[in-house]
Coordinates of C-alpha atoms in Angstrom, one line a residue:
M1 CA 0.0 0.0 0.0
F2 CA 1.2 3.5 -0.9
F3 CA -0.2 6.9 0.0
F4 CA 0.9 10.0 -2.0
E5 CA 0.2 13.0 0.2
L6 CA 0.8 15.6 -2.4
Q7 CA -1.6 14.1 -4.9
N8 CA -3.9 12.6 -2.1
I9 CA -3.8 9.2 -3.8
N10 CA -4.3 6.0 -1.8
T11 CA -3.5 2.8 -3.7
L12 CA -5.8 0.8 -1.5
S13 CA -8.9 2.5 -3.0
G14 CA -10.2 1.9 -6.5
E15 CA -10.2 5.6 -7.2
G16 CA -6.6 5.8 -6.2
E17 CA -5.5 3.0 -8.5
L18 CA -7.4 4.6 -11.4
M19 CA -5.8 8.0 -10.8
L20 CA -2.3 6.5 -10.5
T21 CA -2.9 4.6 -13.8
I22 CA -4.0 7.8 -15.5
L23 CA -1.0 9.8 -14.2
A24 CA 1.4 7.0 -15.3
A25 CA -0.2 7.1 -18.8
F26 CA 0.3 10.9 -19.0
A27 CA 3.9 10.5 -17.9
Q28 CA 4.6 7.8 -20.4
A29 CA 3.0 9.9 -23.2
E30 CA 5.1 13.0 -22.2
S31 CA 8.3 10.9 -22.2
E32 CA 7.5 9.5 -25.6
S33 CA 6.7 13.0 -26.9
G34 CA 10.1 14.3 -25.6
S35 CA 11.9 11.4 -27.2
A36 CA 10.2 11.9 -30.5
G37 CA 11.0 15.6 -30.4
A38 CA 14.7 14.9 -29.7
K39 CA 14.8 12.4 -32.6
M40 CA 13.1 15.0 -34.9
V41 CA 15.9 17.6 -34.0
Y42 CA 18.6 15.1 -35.1
Q43 CA 16.6 14.1 -38.2
R44 CA 16.4 17.8 -39.3
K45 CA 20.2 18.1 -38.7
Y46 CA 20.8 15.0 -40.7
E47 CA 18.7 16.2 -43.6
A48 CA 20.4 19.6 -43.6
G49 CA 23.8 17.9 -43.7
I50 CA 24.8 19.2 -40.2
P51 CA 27.1 16.6 -38.7
V52 CA 26.2 15.3 -35.2
Q53 CA 29.7 14.1 -34.3
Y54 CA 31.0 12.1 -31.4
L55 CA 34.6 12.0 -32.4
E56 CA 35.7 12.8 -28.8
R57 CA 35.0 9.1 -28.1
S58 CA 37.4 8.0 -30.9
F59 CA 41.1 7.1 -30.4
G60 CA 43.2 9.7 -32.3
Y61 CA 40.9 12.7 -32.2
T62 CA 40.6 15.8 -29.9
K63 CA 39.0 19.2 -30.0
D64 CA 41.0 22.4 -30.5
E65 CA 40.3 25.8 -29.0
R66 CA 37.7 26.5 -31.7
G67 CA 35.8 23.4 -30.9
V68 CA 36.8 21.7 -34.1
F69 CA 37.9 18.0 -34.2
V70 CA 41.5 17.6 -35.1
A71 CA 44.1 14.8 -34.9
D72 CA 45.6 14.2 -31.5
E73 CA 49.2 13.5 -32.8
A74 CA 50.1 11.6 -29.7
E75 CA 47.5 9.0 -30.6
A76 CA 47.3 9.7 -34.4
V77 CA 50.8 8.3 -34.9
W78 CA 49.5 5.0 -33.6
V79 CA 46.4 5.1 -35.8
R80 CA 48.6 5.4 -38.8
K81 CA 50.8 2.5 -37.5
I82 CA 47.7 0.3 -37.1
Y83 CA 46.5 1.0 -40.6
K84 CA 50.0 0.4 -42.1
M85 CA 50.4 -2.9 -40.3
A86 CA 46.9 -4.0 -41.4
A87 CA 47.7 -3.1 -45.0
E88 CA 50.9 -5.1 -44.8
G89 CA 49.1 -8.2 -43.8
Y90 CA 49.3 -8.1 -40.0
T91 CA 46.3 -9.7 -38.3
P92 CA 44.2 -7.7 -35.7
A93 CA 45.5 -10.2 -33.1
S94 CA 49.1 -9.4 -33.9
I95 CA 48.4 -5.6 -34.0
K96 CA 46.7 -5.9 -30.6
R97 CA 49.8 -7.6 -29.1
Y98 CA 52.0 -5.0 -30.6
L99 CA 50.0 -2.1 -29.0
N100 CA 49.8 -3.8 -25.6
E101 CA 53.5 -4.6 -25.6
N102 CA 54.2 -0.9 -26.2
G103 CA 51.9 0.2 -23.4
I104 CA 49.4 1.9 -25.7
K105 CA 45.9 2.2 -24.1
T106 CA 42.5 2.7 -25.7
V107 CA 40.3 5.7 -25.2
G108 CA 38.9 4.0 -22.1
G109 CA 42.4 3.5 -20.7
V110 CA 42.4 -0.3 -21.0
Q111 CA 44.3 -2.8 -23.1
W112 CA 43.4 -3.5 -26.7
V113 CA 41.5 -6.6 -27.8
D114 CA 40.9 -7.9 -31.3
S115 CA 37.4 -6.4 -31.6
T116 CA 38.7 -2.9 -30.7
V117 CA 41.3 -3.1 -33.4
F118 CA 38.7 -4.3 -35.9
R119 CA 36.4 -1.3 -35.1
L120 CA 39.2 1.2 -35.5
L121 CA 40.3 -0.3 -38.9
E122 CA 36.7 -0.4 -40.2
N123 CA 35.8 3.2 -39.2
E124 CA 35.6 5.7 -42.0
I125 CA 36.3 8.7 -39.7
Y126 CA 40.0 8.0 -40.0
K127 CA 40.0 9.0 -43.7
G128 CA 38.0 12.2 -42.9
D129 CA 34.5 10.9 -43.8
Y130 CA 31.5 10.6 -41.5
I131 CA 28.3 8.6 -41.5
M132 CA 25.3 10.1 -39.8
H133 CA 22.8 7.7 -38.3
K134 CA 25.2 4.8 -38.4
H135 CA 23.4 3.4 -35.3
F136 CA 19.8 3.9 -34.1
V137 CA 17.6 2.9 -31.2
N138 CA 15.1 0.2 -32.2
E139 CA 11.7 -0.6 -30.9
E140 CA 13.2 -2.6 -28.1
K141 CA 15.1 0.5 -26.9
K142 CA 18.4 -1.0 -28.0
L143 CA 21.2 0.8 -29.9
V144 CA 21.8 -1.3 -33.0
R145 CA 23.8 -0.9 -36.3
N146 CA 21.8 0.7 -39.1
R147 CA 21.6 -1.8 -41.9
G148 CA 19.1 0.1 -44.0
E149 CA 16.2 0.2 -41.5
V150 CA 16.4 4.0 -41.3
D151 CA 17.9 6.7 -43.5
A152 CA 21.6 7.4 -43.2
W153 CA 23.9 10.2 -44.6
Y154 CA 27.5 9.8 -45.8
I155 CA 29.6 13.0 -45.6
E156 CA 33.0 13.1 -47.4
D157 CA 35.8 15.3 -46.1
D158 CA 33.9 16.1 -43.0
H159 CA 36.9 16.6 -40.7
E160 CA 40.7 16.3 -40.7
A161 CA 41.8 12.8 -41.9
I162 CA 44.5 10.8 -40.0
V163 CA 45.2 8.3 -42.8
S164 CA 44.9 8.7 -46.6
P165 CA 41.9 7.2 -48.4
E166 CA 44.4 4.9 -50.3
L167 CA 45.9 3.5 -47.0
W168 CA 42.4 3.1 -45.5
Q169 CA 41.3 1.1 -48.6
K170 CA 44.4 -1.1 -48.5
A171 CA 43.5 -2.0 -44.9
Q172 CA 39.9 -2.8 -45.9
D173 CA 41.2 -5.1 -48.7
A174 CA 43.5 -6.9 -46.4
L175 CA 40.7 -7.5 -43.8
A176 CA 38.4 -8.7 -46.6
A177 CA 41.1 -11.2 -47.8
K178 CA 41.5 -12.5 -44.2
R179 CA 37.7 -13.0 -43.9
D180 CA 37.6 -14.8 -47.3
Y181 CA 40.5 -17.0 -46.2
L182 CA 38.8 -18.0 -42.9
A183 CA 35.4 -18.5 -44.6
E184 CA 36.8 -20.6 -47.5
G185 CA 35.1 -24.0 -47.7
S186 CA 33.1 -23.3 -44.5
V187 CA 29.8 -24.7 -46.0
I188 CA 28.8 -26.8 -43.0
E189 CA 27.3 -30.1 -44.1
E190 CA 26.3 -33.3 -42.3
F191 CA 29.4 -34.7 -40.6
T192 CA 30.0 -37.9 -42.5
E193 CA 33.2 -39.3 -44.0
E194 CA 31.8 -38.7 -47.4
N195 CA 31.6 -34.9 -46.8
Y196 CA 34.7 -34.7 -44.6
P197 CA 37.0 -37.6 -45.6
Y198 CA 39.7 -36.5 -43.1
M199 CA 37.4 -36.1 -40.0
N200 CA 38.7 -39.2 -38.2
K201 CA 42.3 -39.0 -39.6
I202 CA 43.6 -35.7 -38.3
Y203 CA 45.6 -35.2 -35.1
C204 CA 47.4 -32.5 -33.2
A205 CA 51.2 -32.8 -33.7
K206 CA 51.9 -31.2 -30.4
C207 CA 50.2 -33.8 -28.1
G208 CA 48.9 -36.6 -30.4
Y209 CA 45.2 -36.1 -29.6
P210 CA 42.5 -36.1 -32.4
L211 CA 41.2 -32.8 -33.9
Y212 CA 37.5 -32.1 -33.3
K213 CA 35.1 -29.9 -35.2
R214 CA 34.6 -26.3 -34.0
I215 CA 31.6 -24.4 -35.3
Y216 CA 31.4 -20.7 -34.6
S217 CA 30.5 -17.3 -36.1
K218 CA 26.8 -18.2 -35.6
G219 CA 27.2 -21.5 -37.3
N220 CA 28.8 -20.1 -40.5
R221 CA 32.4 -21.1 -40.0
L222 CA 34.1 -24.4 -39.3
N223 CA 37.5 -25.0 -37.8
W224 CA 39.2 -28.0 -36.4
G225 CA 40.8 -27.8 -32.9
C226 CA 42.9 -30.0 -30.5
S227 CA 40.8 -32.2 -28.3
G228 CA 43.7 -32.6 -25.9
M229 CA 43.7 -28.9 -25.1
K230 CA 39.9 -28.9 -24.9
R231 CA 40.0 -31.8 -22.4
Y232 CA 43.0 -30.9 -20.3
G233 CA 43.5 -27.2 -20.9
K234 CA 46.5 -25.0 -22.2
F235 CA 48.7 -26.4 -19.4
F236 CA 48.6 -29.7 -21.3
C237 CA 48.8 -28.5 -24.9
D238 CA 48.9 -25.2 -26.8
G239 CA 46.7 -26.8 -29.4
I240 CA 46.0 -25.8 -33.0
N241 CA 43.1 -24.3 -34.8
I242 CA 42.9 -24.9 -38.5
P243 CA 40.2 -23.5 -40.8
D244 CA 38.3 -26.3 -42.7
G245 CA 39.0 -24.6 -46.0
V246 CA 42.7 -24.7 -45.5
L247 CA 42.6 -28.4 -44.4
R248 CA 40.4 -29.4 -47.3
S249 CA 42.7 -27.8 -49.9
A250 CA 45.8 -29.4 -48.3
W251 CA 44.3 -32.9 -47.7
H252 CA 45.8 -35.5 -50.0
F253 CA 46.7 -38.3 -47.6
E254 CA 44.8 -41.5 -47.1
E255 CA 46.4 -42.3 -43.8
N256 CA 46.3 -40.5 -40.4
T257 CA 48.0 -37.1 -40.5
Y258 CA 49.5 -35.0 -37.6
I259 CA 49.1 -31.2 -38.1
D260 CA 51.2 -28.4 -36.4
E261 CA 50.9 -24.7 -36.7
K262 CA 53.3 -21.8 -36.4
A263 CA 52.4 -18.1 -36.5
S264 CA 54.5 -15.6 -38.4
D265 CA 55.4 -12.2 -37.1
K266 CA 52.3 -10.9 -38.9
G267 CA 50.1 -13.3 -37.0
V268 CA 49.4 -15.4 -40.1
K269 CA 49.4 -19.1 -39.3
E270 CA 51.4 -21.6 -41.3
F271 CA 50.5 -25.3 -41.1
T272 CA 52.7 -28.4 -41.5
Y273 CA 51.5 -32.0 -42.1
L274 CA 53.3 -35.2 -41.0
K275 CA 52.3 -38.8 -41.7
E276 CA 51.5 -40.9 -38.7
R277 CA 54.5 -43.2 -39.2
S278 CA 56.9 -40.3 -39.3
W279 CA 55.3 -38.6 -36.3
K280 CA 55.4 -41.7 -34.1
R281 CA 59.1 -42.3 -34.8
R282 CA 59.9 -39.1 -33.0
H283 CA 57.0 -38.5 -30.7
K284 CA 54.6 -40.3 -28.3
K285 CA 51.0 -39.3 -27.4
K286 CA 51.2 -37.0 -24.5
Q287 CA 49.7 -38.3 -21.2
P288 CA 48.1 -36.1 -18.5
S289 CA 50.0 -36.0 -15.3
A290 CA 48.7 -38.7 -12.9
I291 CA 46.5 -37.6 -10.0
P292 CA 47.6 -39.1 -6.7
E293 CA 44.9 -41.1 -4.9
N294 CA 43.2 -39.3 -2.0
T295 CA 44.9 -41.4 0.7
E296 CA 46.6 -40.6 4.0
T297 CA 49.9 -41.7 2.4
E298 CA 49.7 -39.1 -0.3
Y299 CA 48.2 -36.4 2.0
P300 CA 49.1 -37.2 5.6
Y301 CA 47.4 -33.9 6.7
R302 CA 44.0 -34.5 5.0
E303 CA 42.2 -35.3 8.3
K304 CA 43.8 -32.4 10.2
I305 CA 42.9 -29.3 8.1
F306 CA 39.8 -27.2 8.8
C307 CA 38.2 -23.9 7.7
A308 CA 38.9 -21.2 10.2
L309 CA 35.6 -19.4 9.3
C310 CA 33.1 -22.2 10.0
G311 CA 35.1 -25.1 11.4
S312 CA 34.3 -27.5 8.6
R313 CA 36.8 -29.9 7.3
L314 CA 38.7 -29.0 4.1
V315 CA 38.2 -31.5 1.3
R316 CA 40.2 -32.1 -1.9
Y317 CA 39.3 -30.5 -5.2
V318 CA 41.1 -31.4 -8.4
N319 CA 41.0 -29.0 -11.4
P320 CA 39.9 -31.2 -14.3
Q321 CA 42.1 -29.3 -16.8
N322 CA 45.5 -28.8 -15.1
H323 CA 45.0 -31.4 -12.3
K324 CA 46.1 -28.9 -9.6
V325 CA 44.9 -29.9 -6.1
T326 CA 43.1 -27.4 -3.9
W327 CA 41.6 -27.9 -0.4
V328 CA 38.2 -26.3 0.0
C329 CA 35.7 -25.8 2.8
N330 CA 33.3 -28.7 2.8
R331 CA 30.4 -26.6 4.2
R332 CA 30.9 -24.1 1.3
K333 CA 31.1 -26.9 -1.2
R334 CA 27.9 -28.6 0.0
K335 CA 25.7 -25.6 1.0
G336 CA 27.1 -22.6 -1.0
K337 CA 28.4 -19.2 -0.1
E338 CA 25.4 -18.4 2.1
A339 CA 26.6 -21.1 4.6
C340 CA 30.3 -20.0 4.6
D341 CA 32.5 -17.6 2.6
G342 CA 34.9 -20.6 2.6
T343 CA 38.6 -21.2 2.7
R344 CA 40.5 -22.4 -0.5
V345 CA 44.1 -23.2 -0.1
P346 CA 46.4 -24.8 -2.8
D347 CA 47.9 -28.1 -1.8
T348 CA 51.4 -26.7 -2.7
V349 CA 51.0 -24.2 0.2
I350 CA 50.1 -26.8 2.8
K351 CA 53.0 -29.1 1.6
G352 CA 55.3 -26.1 2.2
W353 CA 54.5 -26.0 5.9
E354 CA 56.1 -28.1 8.6
E355 CA 54.7 -31.5 9.5
I356 CA 51.1 -31.1 10.7
K357 CA 50.8 -33.2 13.9
K358 CA 47.4 -31.9 15.1
D359 CA 44.3 -30.2 13.8
I360 CA 44.8 -26.7 12.3
Y361 CA 42.3 -24.0 11.2
I362 CA 43.3 -22.2 8.0
Q363 CA 42.3 -18.8 6.7
R364 CA 43.1 -16.9 3.6
K365 CA 43.7 -13.1 3.6
D366 CA 44.4 -10.8 0.6
D367 CA 46.8 -8.0 1.1
K368 CA 46.5 -4.5 -0.5
N369 CA 48.1 -5.7 -3.7
G370 CA 45.6 -8.6 -4.0
K371 CA 48.3 -11.2 -3.1
K372 CA 46.9 -14.2 -1.3
R373 CA 48.3 -15.1 2.1
Y374 CA 47.4 -18.0 4.3
S375 CA 47.6 -18.3 8.1
Y376 CA 46.7 -21.2 10.4
T377 CA 46.3 -21.9 14.1
S378 CA 45.9 -25.0 16.1
K379 CA 43.5 -23.2 18.4
K380 CA 39.9 -23.4 17.4
P381 CA 38.8 -19.8 16.8
S382 CA 36.2 -18.5 19.2
G383 CA 32.6 -17.9 18.0
I384 CA 33.1 -20.4 15.2
R385 CA 29.9 -21.8 13.5
V386 CA 29.5 -25.6 13.6

C-alpha cells in the first residue's frame, strides 16, 4: 500500500488505483513525446547535412580551441601505424599484441582486444569521412547498427583525416582477404566421412590427440581444434586451430596425419603436415599427469585441516584441466556461499608448511596488492559456527 500525500492518492482504493494509472499514462506519453522531439531535431540536422559528431570518443581525435575536431598527434601516430600494419598483412590479433606490448591504451584506458582493433580499422572517420545515423535505437530500446532500416547520410571530407583514403582502402582489402581465407570452404554439411573424408584421420602434432570440429561465427564457420587442449587445458597442450577450407585444400593423404601450426610475425598461421609413421618415430602421445589417490599416504594432513571461518573440514578438489589440487571448505562446497565464505588453499601451500601433527584451522587473507596469504592456528577460533 502506498499513499501519496501531495496528490492525495491511496493505492488501496479503486479511485486511487485509477488515478495512478492515468497519471502514469500521461507521464509515459510525455516521455515518448520528448523522445520523438529529440529524434526530430537530429533528423532535421541529418537532412540539412549538419554533422552530429561524437569523435571525442574516438582514439586519435581531440577538439582544438575552436571546438573543431583535429588529430591528436600523440594517438594519431599509432592510428597510422595500425593501418599500415593491417595493409601489410598483419592480423588484428598481432596488432593488438604490438599495441599492448608498447603500453598503448584505448580511449577507455584499457588494453586492446581484437574487436577494438577491428572497429578502428573499419571506421571511415580516420579518412576524414563521417556517416550520420550509423546506429539507431530500435523498438526494443536497444542501440543497433543501421543496416538500411532507417535513413543514413555519408559526408565526405567532414573533418581532418588521419590516414589517406588509399591506405584506408588497402587495410579494408586486407581485412576482406582475411575473412575470405577463414570462410573458404566453410559450408557446413552433415558430418560424414563422405563430406569430410579427413574427419577421423587428423591429429594435433603437439600432443597426439585427435582434432575435433569447432563451429562458430553463428554456425557459419568451421575449424578443427585440438581435443587434448579442450579436455585438459592449455597447461597440457597449446593446441592448434585450422580452418576447414585450409585443411580441405591441403588434404591429399589416405592415412592419419598430424598437423602443427606456427604463427609468423604478422600473425598469419602456417601449417605443417606429417604422416603418422613419421610422427610416431619421433613422438609419443602426451599423457596427462597422474592424479595421486586421495589417501593418507599421499596427503598425511588430510584429516587435520579445517576452515577457520566455520570449522568444517577441508576436502580435496582437483582441477579437471590442469589437475592442480586445492583444499576447499566442505560446508561451502555442500551448501554454498550463504553457509560460509569458505577457505580455499592450494595443496602446494600446505605441503610447504612443517609437518602437521594436530588439527589446524586455515584462513586466507588478501593484502592490499591482491596477493593471497594463508595463516593457520591449532586453536579453534572463538565464535566459530558448527
